[in-house]
PDB file of C-alpha atoms in Angstrom:
ATOM      1  CA  ASP A   6       0.170   0.023  -0.031  1.00  0.00           C
ATOM      2  CA  ARG A   7       1.491   3.517  -1.109  1.00  0.00           C
ATOM      3  CA  ALA A   8      -1.127   5.526   0.236  1.00  0.00           C
ATOM      4  CA  ASP A   9       1.767   8.407   0.531  1.00  0.00           C
ATOM      5  CA  THR A  10       2.015   8.884  -2.992  1.00  0.00           C
ATOM      6  CA  ALA A  11      -1.261  10.384  -2.363  1.00  0.00           C
ATOM      7  CA  ASN A  12       0.594  13.492  -1.441  1.00  0.00           C
ATOM      8  CA  LEU A  13       2.905  13.539  -4.437  1.00  0.00           C
ATOM      9  CA  VAL A  14       3.053  16.179  -7.348  1.00  0.00           C
ATOM     10  CA  VAL A  15       4.416  14.776 -10.497  1.00  0.00           C
ATOM     11  CA  GLN A  16       5.993  17.249 -12.878  1.00  0.00           C
ATOM     12  CA  LEU A  17       6.064  17.115 -16.655  1.00  0.00           C
ATOM     13  CA  CYS A  18       7.957  18.814 -19.592  1.00  0.00           C
ATOM     14  CA  GLY A  19       7.180  18.808 -22.984  1.00  0.00           C
ATOM     15  CA  SER A  20       5.735  21.579 -25.861  1.00  0.00           C
ATOM     16  CA  CYS A  21       3.262  19.221 -27.539  1.00  0.00           C
ATOM     17  CA  PRO A  22      -0.037  19.293 -26.107  1.00  0.00           C
ATOM     18  CA  ALA A  23      -1.129  16.144 -27.443  1.00  0.00           C
ATOM     19  CA  LYS A  24       1.771  14.685 -26.004  1.00  0.00           C
ATOM     20  CA  LEU A  25       1.126  16.268 -22.645  1.00  0.00           C
ATOM     21  CA  SER A  26      -2.663  15.239 -22.701  1.00  0.00           C
ATOM     22  CA  GLU A  27      -1.128  11.462 -23.507  1.00  0.00           C
ATOM     23  CA  ALA A  28       1.328  11.943 -20.367  1.00  0.00           C
ATOM     24  CA  THR A  29      -1.047  13.333 -17.964  1.00  0.00           C
ATOM     25  CA  THR A  30      -3.364  10.759 -18.518  1.00  0.00           C
ATOM     26  CA  ALA A  31      -0.504   7.632 -18.492  1.00  0.00           C
ATOM     27  CA  VAL A  32       0.758   9.339 -15.237  1.00  0.00           C
ATOM     28  CA  LEU A  33      -3.173   9.161 -13.995  1.00  0.00           C
ATOM     29  CA  ASP A  34      -3.610   5.233 -15.135  1.00  0.00           C
ATOM     30  CA  ILE A  35      -0.269   4.326 -13.294  1.00  0.00           C
ATOM     31  CA  TYR A  36      -1.427   5.296  -9.940  1.00  0.00           C
ATOM     32  CA  MET A  37      -4.620   3.942 -10.144  1.00  0.00           C
ATOM     33  CA  ASN A  38      -3.255   0.703 -11.286  1.00  0.00           C
ATOM     34  CA  SER A  39      -0.618   0.629  -8.880  1.00  0.00           C
ATOM     35  CA  ASN A  40      -2.219   1.910  -5.591  1.00  0.00           C
ATOM     36  CA  GLY A  41      -5.294   3.025  -6.560  1.00  0.00           C
ATOM     37  CA  ILE A  42      -4.735   6.590  -5.457  1.00  0.00           C
ATOM     38  CA  LEU A  43      -4.331   9.541  -7.712  1.00  0.00           C
ATOM     39  CA  PRO A  44      -1.539  12.189  -7.490  1.00  0.00           C
ATOM     40  CA  PHE A  45      -1.876  15.486  -5.051  1.00  0.00           C
ATOM     41  CA  GLY A  46      -1.228  16.897  -8.251  1.00  0.00           C
ATOM     42  CA  ILE A  47       0.481  17.096 -12.011  1.00  0.00           C
ATOM     43  CA  ASP A  48       2.801  19.944 -12.815  1.00  0.00           C
ATOM     44  CA  LEU A  49       4.131  21.390 -15.895  1.00  0.00           C
ATOM     45  CA  ASN A  50       7.739  22.534 -15.761  1.00  0.00           C
ATOM     46  CA  LEU A  51       7.237  26.095 -17.762  1.00  0.00           C
ATOM     47  CA  GLY A  52      10.784  27.071 -15.520  1.00  0.00           C
ATOM     48  CA  CYS A  53      13.621  24.580 -16.804  1.00  0.00           C
ATOM     49  CA  PRO A  54      16.446  27.074 -18.274  1.00  0.00           C
ATOM     50  CA  GLN A  55      18.850  24.305 -18.625  1.00  0.00           C
ATOM     51  CA  GLU A  56      20.337  23.647 -22.251  1.00  0.00           C
ATOM     52  CA  CYS A  57      18.222  20.559 -23.033  1.00  0.00           C
ATOM     53  CA  ALA A  58      15.318  22.737 -22.331  1.00  0.00           C
ATOM     54  CA  MET A  59      16.363  24.972 -25.075  1.00  0.00           C
ATOM     55  CA  LYS A  60      17.058  22.536 -27.665  1.00  0.00           C
ATOM     56  CA  GLU A  61      13.632  20.731 -27.143  1.00  0.00           C
ATOM     57  CA  ASN A  62      12.014  24.172 -26.585  1.00  0.00           C
ATOM     58  CA  PHE A  63      10.051  23.355 -23.312  1.00  0.00           C
ATOM     59  CA  GLY A  64      10.419  24.937 -19.638  1.00  0.00           C
ATOM     60  CA  ALA A  65      11.154  28.877 -19.664  1.00  0.00           C
ATOM     61  CA  PHE A  66      12.262  28.481 -23.094  1.00  0.00           C
ATOM     62  CA  LEU A  67       8.590  27.445 -24.314  1.00  0.00           C
ATOM     63  CA  LEU A  68       7.014  30.035 -22.026  1.00  0.00           C
ATOM     64  CA  GLU A  69       9.612  32.667 -23.344  1.00  0.00           C
ATOM     65  CA  LYS A  70       9.324  32.466 -27.119  1.00  0.00           C
ATOM     66  CA  ASN A  71       5.660  30.698 -27.426  1.00  0.00           C
ATOM     67  CA  SER A  72       3.357  31.363 -24.738  1.00  0.00           C
ATOM     68  CA  SER A  73       0.494  30.238 -26.412  1.00  0.00           C
ATOM     69  CA  ALA A  74       1.670  27.065 -26.961  1.00  0.00           C
ATOM     70  CA  ALA A  75       2.312  26.761 -23.111  1.00  0.00           C
ATOM     71  CA  ILE A  76      -1.166  27.544 -22.761  1.00  0.00           C
ATOM     72  CA  SER A  77      -2.290  25.091 -24.920  1.00  0.00           C
ATOM     73  CA  CYS A  78      -0.231  22.075 -23.138  1.00  0.00           C
ATOM     74  CA  ILE A  79      -1.893  23.495 -19.732  1.00  0.00           C
ATOM     75  CA  SER A  80      -5.075  23.515 -21.414  1.00  0.00           C
ATOM     76  CA  SER A  81      -4.659  20.093 -22.538  1.00  0.00           C
ATOM     77  CA  MET A  82      -3.571  18.822 -19.407  1.00  0.00           C
ATOM     78  CA  LYS A  83      -6.443  19.983 -17.548  1.00  0.00           C
ATOM     79  CA  ASN A  84      -8.790  18.299 -20.082  1.00  0.00           C
ATOM     80  CA  ALA A  85      -6.930  15.344 -19.306  1.00  0.00           C
ATOM     81  CA  ILE A  86      -7.450  15.347 -15.794  1.00  0.00           C
ATOM     82  CA  ASP A  87     -11.013  16.617 -15.846  1.00  0.00           C
ATOM     83  CA  ASN A  88     -11.927  13.703 -18.468  1.00  0.00           C
ATOM     84  CA  TYR A  89     -10.324  10.874 -16.495  1.00  0.00           C
ATOM     85  CA  PRO A  90     -13.197   8.521 -15.593  1.00  0.00           C
ATOM     86  CA  LEU A  91     -12.452   8.917 -11.572  1.00  0.00           C
ATOM     87  CA  CYS A  92     -11.877  12.764 -11.994  1.00  0.00           C
ATOM     88  CA  GLU A  93     -15.130  12.976 -13.825  1.00  0.00           C
ATOM     89  CA  THR A  94     -17.242  11.363 -10.968  1.00  0.00           C
ATOM     90  CA  ASN A  95     -15.484  12.209  -7.815  1.00  0.00           C
ATOM     91  CA  HIS A  96     -13.728  15.967  -8.064  1.00  0.00           C
ATOM     92  CA  ASN A  97     -12.903  15.614  -4.791  1.00  0.00           C
ATOM     93  CA  ASN A  98      -9.801  13.116  -5.894  1.00  0.00           C
ATOM     94  CA  LYS A  99      -8.819  15.435  -9.057  1.00  0.00           C
ATOM     95  CA  PRO A 100      -5.236  16.206  -8.837  1.00  0.00           C
ATOM     96  CA  ALA A 101      -4.318  19.710  -8.898  1.00  0.00           C
ATOM     97  CA  LEU A 102      -2.917  21.341 -11.900  1.00  0.00           C
ATOM     98  CA  SER A 103       0.087  23.425 -11.440  1.00  0.00           C
ATOM     99  CA  ALA A 104       3.021  25.243 -13.680  1.00  0.00           C
ATOM    100  CA  LYS A 105       6.480  25.780 -12.494  1.00  0.00           C
ATOM    101  CA  ILE A 106       7.627  29.012 -13.476  1.00  0.00           C
ATOM    102  CA  ARG A 107      11.102  31.369 -12.505  1.00  0.00           C
ATOM    103  CA  LEU A 108      11.015  34.827 -11.642  1.00  0.00           C
ATOM    104  CA  LEU A 109      14.331  36.602 -12.717  1.00  0.00           C
ATOM    105  CA  GLU A 110      15.745  39.829 -12.680  1.00  0.00           C
ATOM    106  CA  SER A 111      15.576  42.227 -15.368  1.00  0.00           C
ATOM    107  CA  GLY A 112      18.602  43.617 -16.630  1.00  0.00           C
TER     108      GLY A 112
END
């Protein structure tokens, strides 16, 4: 029994709304199949400043260069959560959706 996993937030990164929707559903499936408890939340990383994020256009680079795509990613993840069977019937168990960002000093 891994009830303690209900307190975890799973962080995803990416820039393709369809793939992030699939990944969100896969996370929910993994949790449900392993212990029957959904994670506390799922987070989209929009703050990663690393070179890999720059090369793959995710994290801080997605937010900076294409904020409308970032919004589409978040929307697709929200739809995946909202349409997950357990979430449709029991809104109290619905994982929170968040997006990590970094605030940097200007100049």
